[in-house]
Coordinates of C-alpha atoms in Angstrom, one line a residue:
M963 CA -6.0 -128.3 37.8
S964 CA -3.8 -131.3 37.5
N965 CA -0.1 -131.6 38.2
A966 CA 0.5 -132.1 34.5
T967 CA -1.3 -128.9 33.7
T968 CA 0.5 -127.0 36.3
A969 CA 3.9 -128.1 35.2
R970 CA 3.2 -127.5 31.5
F971 CA 1.5 -124.1 31.8
S972 CA 2.7 -122.6 35.0
R973 CA 3.3 -119.2 33.4
R974 CA -0.5 -118.8 33.0
G975 CA -0.9 -119.9 36.6
L976 CA -4.4 -120.3 37.9
L977 CA -5.8 -119.1 34.6
A978 CA -4.6 -122.2 32.8
A979 CA -7.4 -124.6 32.6
G980 CA -5.2 -127.0 30.7
G981 CA -3.6 -127.4 27.3
A982 CA -1.6 -124.9 25.1
L983 CA -2.8 -121.5 24.2
G984 CA -3.2 -120.5 20.6
L985 CA -2.2 -117.3 18.9
G986 CA -4.6 -115.9 16.3
A987 CA -2.0 -114.8 13.8
V988 CA -2.0 -114.4 10.0
L989 CA -4.8 -111.9 10.2
T990 CA -6.7 -110.8 7.1
A991 CA -6.9 -107.4 8.9
C992 CA -4.5 -104.5 8.5
G993 CA -1.5 -104.9 10.8
D994 CA -0.2 -102.3 13.3
D995 CA 2.9 -102.9 15.4
K996 CA 1.9 -100.5 18.1
K997 CA 1.1 -102.2 21.4
D998 CA -0.8 -99.3 23.1
G999 CA -4.2 -100.6 22.1
G1000 CA -7.0 -98.0 21.9
A1001 CA -10.2 -98.0 19.9
D1002 CA -10.1 -97.0 16.3
T1003 CA -13.8 -97.1 15.5
K1004 CA -16.2 -95.3 13.3
G1005 CA -19.4 -94.3 14.9
S1006 CA -21.3 -96.3 17.5
G1007 CA -24.9 -97.3 17.2
D1008 CA -25.0 -96.7 13.4
T1009 CA -21.8 -98.6 12.6
K1010 CA -23.8 -101.5 11.0
S1011 CA -24.5 -99.4 7.9
G1012 CA -20.9 -98.4 7.2
P1013 CA -17.2 -99.4 7.5
W1014 CA -16.0 -100.8 10.8
S1015 CA -12.6 -100.9 12.4
F1016 CA -11.2 -101.6 15.8
K1017 CA -7.7 -101.5 17.1
D1018 CA -7.1 -104.3 19.6
D1019 CA -4.6 -104.7 22.5
R1020 CA -2.0 -106.3 20.2
G1021 CA -1.9 -103.1 18.3
T1022 CA -3.7 -104.7 15.3
T1023 CA -6.5 -102.8 13.5
V1024 CA -9.2 -105.0 12.1
K1025 CA -11.1 -103.3 9.2
L1026 CA -14.3 -104.5 7.6
D1027 CA -16.7 -103.1 5.1
K1028 CA -19.4 -103.1 7.8
A1029 CA -19.8 -104.0 11.4
P1030 CA -19.5 -107.8 11.9
A1031 CA -22.8 -109.6 11.9
S1032 CA -21.3 -113.1 12.5
I1033 CA -19.3 -112.9 15.7
V1034 CA -17.5 -115.8 17.4
A1035 CA -16.1 -115.2 20.8
F1036 CA -14.6 -116.8 23.9
T1037 CA -17.5 -117.6 26.2
G1038 CA -16.7 -114.9 28.7
V1039 CA -16.3 -112.2 26.0
A1040 CA -19.6 -113.3 24.5
A1041 CA -21.2 -112.9 27.9
A1042 CA -19.9 -109.4 28.3
L1043 CA -21.0 -108.4 24.8
Y1044 CA -24.5 -109.9 25.6
D1045 CA -24.8 -107.5 28.6
Y1046 CA -24.2 -104.7 26.1
G1047 CA -26.9 -106.0 23.7
I1048 CA -24.5 -107.6 21.2
E1049 CA -25.2 -111.3 20.5
V1050 CA -22.7 -113.7 18.9
K1051 CA -23.2 -116.7 16.6
G1052 CA -20.7 -119.0 18.2
V1053 CA -18.6 -119.5 21.3
F1054 CA -15.6 -121.4 22.5
G1055 CA -14.6 -122.1 26.1
P1056 CA -16.5 -123.2 29.2
T1057 CA -20.2 -122.8 28.2
T1058 CA -22.2 -125.6 29.7
T1059 CA -21.6 -127.7 32.8
K1060 CA -21.9 -131.5 32.9
D1061 CA -25.6 -131.3 33.7
G1062 CA -26.2 -129.1 30.7
K1063 CA -26.7 -125.8 32.6
A1064 CA -24.9 -122.6 31.7
D1065 CA -21.3 -122.4 33.0
V1066 CA -20.6 -119.5 35.3
Q1067 CA -18.5 -117.9 32.5
A1068 CA -21.6 -117.8 30.2
G1069 CA -23.2 -115.1 32.3
D1070 CA -26.8 -114.4 31.2
M1071 CA -26.5 -115.8 27.7
D1072 CA -29.0 -118.3 26.5
V1073 CA -26.5 -121.0 25.7
S1074 CA -29.0 -123.0 23.7
K1075 CA -29.0 -120.2 21.1
V1076 CA -25.3 -120.2 20.3
T1077 CA -23.2 -122.7 18.5
V1078 CA -20.6 -124.2 20.9
L1079 CA -17.4 -124.8 19.1
G1080 CA -15.6 -126.2 22.1
N1081 CA -16.6 -126.5 25.7
V1082 CA -13.3 -127.5 27.2
W1083 CA -9.6 -126.7 26.8
D1084 CA -8.0 -127.5 23.4
Q1085 CA -11.4 -128.2 21.8
F1086 CA -12.4 -126.0 18.9
N1087 CA -14.5 -127.4 15.9
V1088 CA -12.9 -125.6 12.9
E1089 CA -15.5 -127.0 10.5
K1090 CA -18.4 -125.6 12.6
Y1091 CA -16.5 -122.4 12.8
A1092 CA -16.2 -122.1 9.1
A1093 CA -19.9 -123.0 8.6
L1094 CA -20.8 -119.9 10.7
A1095 CA -19.0 -117.7 8.0
P1096 CA -17.4 -115.7 10.8
D1097 CA -16.7 -112.0 10.3
V1098 CA -14.5 -111.8 13.4
L1099 CA -13.2 -113.9 16.3
I1100 CA -12.8 -112.2 19.7
S1101 CA -11.0 -113.4 22.8
T1102 CA -9.1 -112.2 25.8
M1103 CA -5.3 -112.5 26.3
F1104 CA -3.5 -113.5 29.5
D1105 CA 0.0 -112.8 28.3
D1106 CA 1.9 -110.1 26.6
A1107 CA 2.6 -112.2 23.4
G1108 CA -0.9 -111.7 21.9
T1109 CA -2.0 -115.3 22.7
L1110 CA -5.8 -115.6 22.2
W1111 CA -7.3 -117.4 25.1
Y1112 CA -8.8 -120.9 24.4
V1113 CA -7.7 -120.8 20.7
P1114 CA -5.9 -124.2 20.4
E1115 CA -2.3 -124.1 19.3
A1116 CA -2.8 -127.0 17.0
S1117 CA -5.5 -125.3 14.9
K1118 CA -4.7 -121.6 15.4
D1119 CA -3.4 -121.1 11.9
K1120 CA -6.5 -122.7 10.3
I1121 CA -8.7 -120.6 12.5
A1122 CA -6.8 -117.4 11.7
K1123 CA -7.3 -117.9 8.0
L1124 CA -11.1 -117.9 8.3
A1125 CA -11.6 -114.5 9.9
P1126 CA -9.6 -111.7 11.5
S1127 CA -9.4 -111.7 15.3
V1128 CA -9.6 -109.1 18.1
G1129 CA -7.7 -109.6 21.4
I1130 CA -8.6 -107.8 24.6
S1131 CA -5.8 -108.0 27.2
V1132 CA -6.5 -108.8 30.8
F1133 CA -2.8 -109.3 31.6
D1134 CA -0.9 -107.3 34.2
R1135 CA -3.3 -104.4 34.4
Q1136 CA -6.1 -103.3 36.7
L1137 CA -9.7 -104.4 36.0
T1138 CA -10.9 -101.0 34.9
G1139 CA -8.7 -101.1 31.9
P1140 CA -10.2 -104.3 30.3
L1141 CA -13.6 -103.1 31.3
Q1142 CA -13.1 -99.9 29.4
R1143 CA -11.8 -101.8 26.4
M1144 CA -14.8 -104.1 26.3
W1145 CA -17.0 -101.0 26.5
E1146 CA -15.3 -99.5 23.5
L1147 CA -15.5 -102.7 21.6
A1148 CA -19.2 -103.1 22.3
E1149 CA -19.8 -99.5 21.3
S1150 CA -18.0 -100.1 18.0
L1151 CA -20.2 -103.1 17.3
G1152 CA -23.4 -101.0 17.7
A1153 CA -24.2 -101.2 21.4
D1154 CA -26.2 -98.3 22.8
M1155 CA -23.9 -97.2 25.6
K1156 CA -26.4 -94.6 26.8
D1157 CA -29.0 -97.3 27.6
T1158 CA -30.0 -96.8 31.2
R1159 CA -29.2 -100.4 32.2
I1160 CA -25.7 -99.9 31.0
T1161 CA -25.0 -96.5 32.5
E1162 CA -26.6 -97.6 35.8
A1163 CA -24.4 -100.7 35.9
K1164 CA -21.3 -98.6 35.6
K1165 CA -22.5 -96.4 38.5
R1166 CA -23.1 -99.5 40.6
F1167 CA -19.6 -100.7 39.8
E1168 CA -18.1 -97.4 40.8
A1169 CA -20.1 -97.4 44.1
A1170 CA -19.1 -101.0 44.8
S1171 CA -15.5 -100.0 44.3
E1172 CA -15.7 -97.1 46.7
R1173 CA -17.4 -99.4 49.2
L1174 CA -14.5 -101.8 48.9
R1175 CA -12.0 -99.0 49.3
K1176 CA -13.7 -97.9 52.5
A1177 CA -13.9 -101.4 53.9
A1178 CA -10.2 -102.0 53.2
R1179 CA -9.3 -98.7 54.8
A1180 CA -11.4 -99.4 57.9
K1181 CA -10.0 -102.9 58.4
P1182 CA -6.4 -103.0 57.1
E1183 CA -5.6 -105.9 59.5
I1184 CA -7.9 -108.3 57.6
K1185 CA -5.7 -110.5 55.4
V1186 CA -7.2 -112.0 52.2
L1187 CA -5.9 -115.1 50.6
V1188 CA -6.8 -116.1 47.0
G1189 CA -7.0 -119.8 46.3
S1190 CA -8.0 -122.5 43.9
A1191 CA -8.4 -126.2 44.6
S1192 CA -7.6 -129.3 42.6
P1193 CA -7.6 -132.9 43.8
E1194 CA -3.8 -132.9 44.2
L1195 CA -2.9 -129.3 45.1
F1196 CA -4.0 -126.0 46.5
Y1197 CA -3.0 -122.9 44.6
V1198 CA -2.3 -119.6 46.3
S1199 CA -2.5 -116.6 43.8
G1200 CA -0.2 -113.7 43.9
T1201 CA -1.9 -110.4 43.1
N1202 CA 0.3 -109.3 40.2
L1203 CA -0.7 -110.1 36.7
S1204 CA -4.4 -110.7 37.4
A1205 CA -6.7 -107.8 36.5
D1206 CA -9.2 -108.2 39.4
L1207 CA -6.6 -108.7 42.1
E1208 CA -4.4 -105.8 40.9
Y1209 CA -7.5 -103.6 41.1
F1210 CA -8.5 -104.8 44.5
K1211 CA -5.0 -104.3 45.8
A1212 CA -5.0 -100.7 44.4
L1213 CA -8.2 -100.2 46.4
G1214 CA -6.3 -101.1 49.5
V1215 CA -7.1 -104.8 50.1
N1216 CA -4.5 -106.5 52.3
F1217 CA -3.6 -109.7 50.3
V1218 CA -1.5 -112.6 51.4
E1219 CA 1.3 -112.8 48.9
P1220 CA 3.3 -116.0 48.1
T1221 CA 7.0 -115.5 48.3
E1222 CA 8.8 -114.7 45.1
E1223 CA 10.8 -117.9 45.4
A1224 CA 7.5 -119.9 45.6
K1225 CA 6.1 -118.2 42.5
K1226 CA 9.2 -118.6 40.3
P1227 CA 8.3 -122.1 39.0
T1228 CA 4.9 -120.7 37.9
G1229 CA 6.0 -117.5 36.2
G1230 CA 4.8 -115.3 39.0
W1231 CA 1.1 -116.4 38.9
F1232 CA 0.8 -118.6 42.0
E1233 CA 2.3 -120.9 44.5
S1234 CA 1.4 -124.6 44.6
L1235 CA 0.9 -126.3 48.0
S1236 CA 0.2 -129.8 49.0
W1237 CA -3.0 -130.2 51.0
E1238 CA -0.8 -131.1 54.0
N1239 CA 0.7 -127.6 53.8
V1240 CA -2.5 -125.7 53.0
D1241 CA -2.1 -123.8 56.3
K1242 CA 1.2 -122.3 55.3
H1243 CA -0.3 -118.8 55.0
K1244 CA -2.4 -117.1 57.6
A1245 CA -5.6 -115.5 56.4
D1246 CA -8.8 -114.0 57.7
V1247 CA -10.8 -114.2 54.4
I1248 CA -10.3 -116.7 51.5
L1249 CA -11.3 -115.9 48.0
M1250 CA -11.9 -119.2 46.0
D1251 CA -11.8 -119.8 42.3
D1252 CA -15.5 -120.1 41.1
R1253 CA -14.7 -121.7 37.7
S1254 CA -16.1 -125.2 36.9
S1255 CA -12.5 -126.4 36.4
A1256 CA -11.8 -125.9 40.1
I1257 CA -13.1 -127.8 43.1
Q1258 CA -15.6 -125.6 45.0
P1259 CA -15.3 -125.1 48.8
A1260 CA -18.3 -127.1 49.7
D1261 CA -16.8 -130.1 47.9
I1262 CA -13.3 -130.0 49.5
S1263 CA -13.0 -132.9 51.9
E1264 CA -9.4 -132.4 53.0
A1265 CA -9.2 -132.2 56.8
T1266 CA -6.4 -129.5 56.7
W1267 CA -8.8 -127.3 54.7
K1268 CA -11.6 -127.6 57.2
Q1269 CA -9.3 -126.7 60.0
L1270 CA -8.2 -123.3 58.5
P1271 CA -9.4 -120.5 60.8
A1272 CA -11.1 -118.6 57.9
V1273 CA -12.9 -121.8 56.8
K1274 CA -14.1 -122.5 60.4
A1275 CA -15.3 -118.9 60.7
G1276 CA -17.2 -119.1 57.5
Q1277 CA -15.2 -116.4 55.9
V1278 CA -14.8 -118.0 52.4
I1279 CA -16.3 -116.4 49.3
A1280 CA -16.2 -117.0 45.6
R1281 CA -13.8 -115.2 43.3
S1282 CA -14.6 -114.6 39.6
T1283 CA -11.2 -115.7 38.5
E1284 CA -12.0 -114.8 34.9
P1285 CA -14.4 -111.8 35.3
I1286 CA -17.0 -111.2 32.7
L1287 CA -15.9 -107.8 31.4
S1288 CA -19.1 -105.9 31.7
Y1289 CA -19.8 -103.5 34.5
D1290 CA -22.9 -105.4 35.4
K1291 CA -21.1 -108.6 36.0
C1292 CA -18.2 -107.0 37.9
V1293 CA -20.4 -105.4 40.5
A1294 CA -21.1 -108.6 42.5
P1295 CA -17.5 -109.7 43.0
V1296 CA -16.5 -106.2 44.2
E1297 CA -19.5 -106.0 46.6
A1298 CA -18.9 -109.5 47.9
L1299 CA -15.3 -108.8 48.8
A1300 CA -16.3 -105.5 50.4
E1301 CA -19.0 -107.2 52.5
A1302 CA -16.6 -110.0 53.5
I1303 CA -14.1 -107.6 54.8
E1304 CA -16.7 -105.5 56.5
K1305 CA -18.0 -108.5 58.4
A1306 CA -14.7 -110.4 58.9
K1307 CA -13.3 -111.3 62.3
K1308 CA -9.6 -111.3 62.8
V1309 CA -8.9 -115.1 63.0
S1310 CA -5.3 -115.3 61.6

């Protein structure tokens, strides 16, 4: 994350990979001003044969004559739907890495079988999108203004005219909320939510959450710092606003919190530190941004980083900064944090 990006989009904090966010307005769907979200669906596995509707987290109800067959989604959303047996035609957002492999946000999807409309921030091929004859566009939202993640500001109006959109909010709520909403969306699209793989994944998530709760209770002295690295700066996340961190905090994890003054320039998301000051906060475990837009721990060459007690102790783990919202994909991050706390030595 560059300084320019940080200055321009500090309100989105660590989640801003760069560029402006687009709002999918001018829907062809029926509008609803209520902001409480909630599913408004008809049936589940048999929805493909009849009318389909879904009320998203903007309070907008999208109505179609039948369940959408041509779905285009933000990569992470597509990955979550894939886990529920729903496949999309096109994706936008981090999908492939420089070496052509699937990006971490693509999950288990076969990225060679989807049309990639844009792989980086502010990239969205509207012509390719139109050619897919989309029935619906689906993305997450990281603010309370209904801004669709990775839909470019410059082309959002053109995009909005081609198909209605659905937004699932991950802003300022615990992880279990968006997980449930994605579950409801997948069910409305025809997913078999009684499939053993799906029900077992939910049980594993619940078990992992209980394990984390017990670990945090057993070792309340272990301080966890959440970070992200760029060439210029090290970012320390606050726990408010991010769905995963709010959930982990509710389970009792003792997080290092940037001061409110430090977070003011970034709208509350994070604190920016120079590499010379990376030791400002004392921590026993460090959670590091696993997205391809961030420098990974093994590639950090800064001497100040290498001298951090948690780093020297090998107590650094990956954080799924933009969790794939299926229970299956959210098990590992919860288990990893639980294990890290269980094994952590007090080094701060």
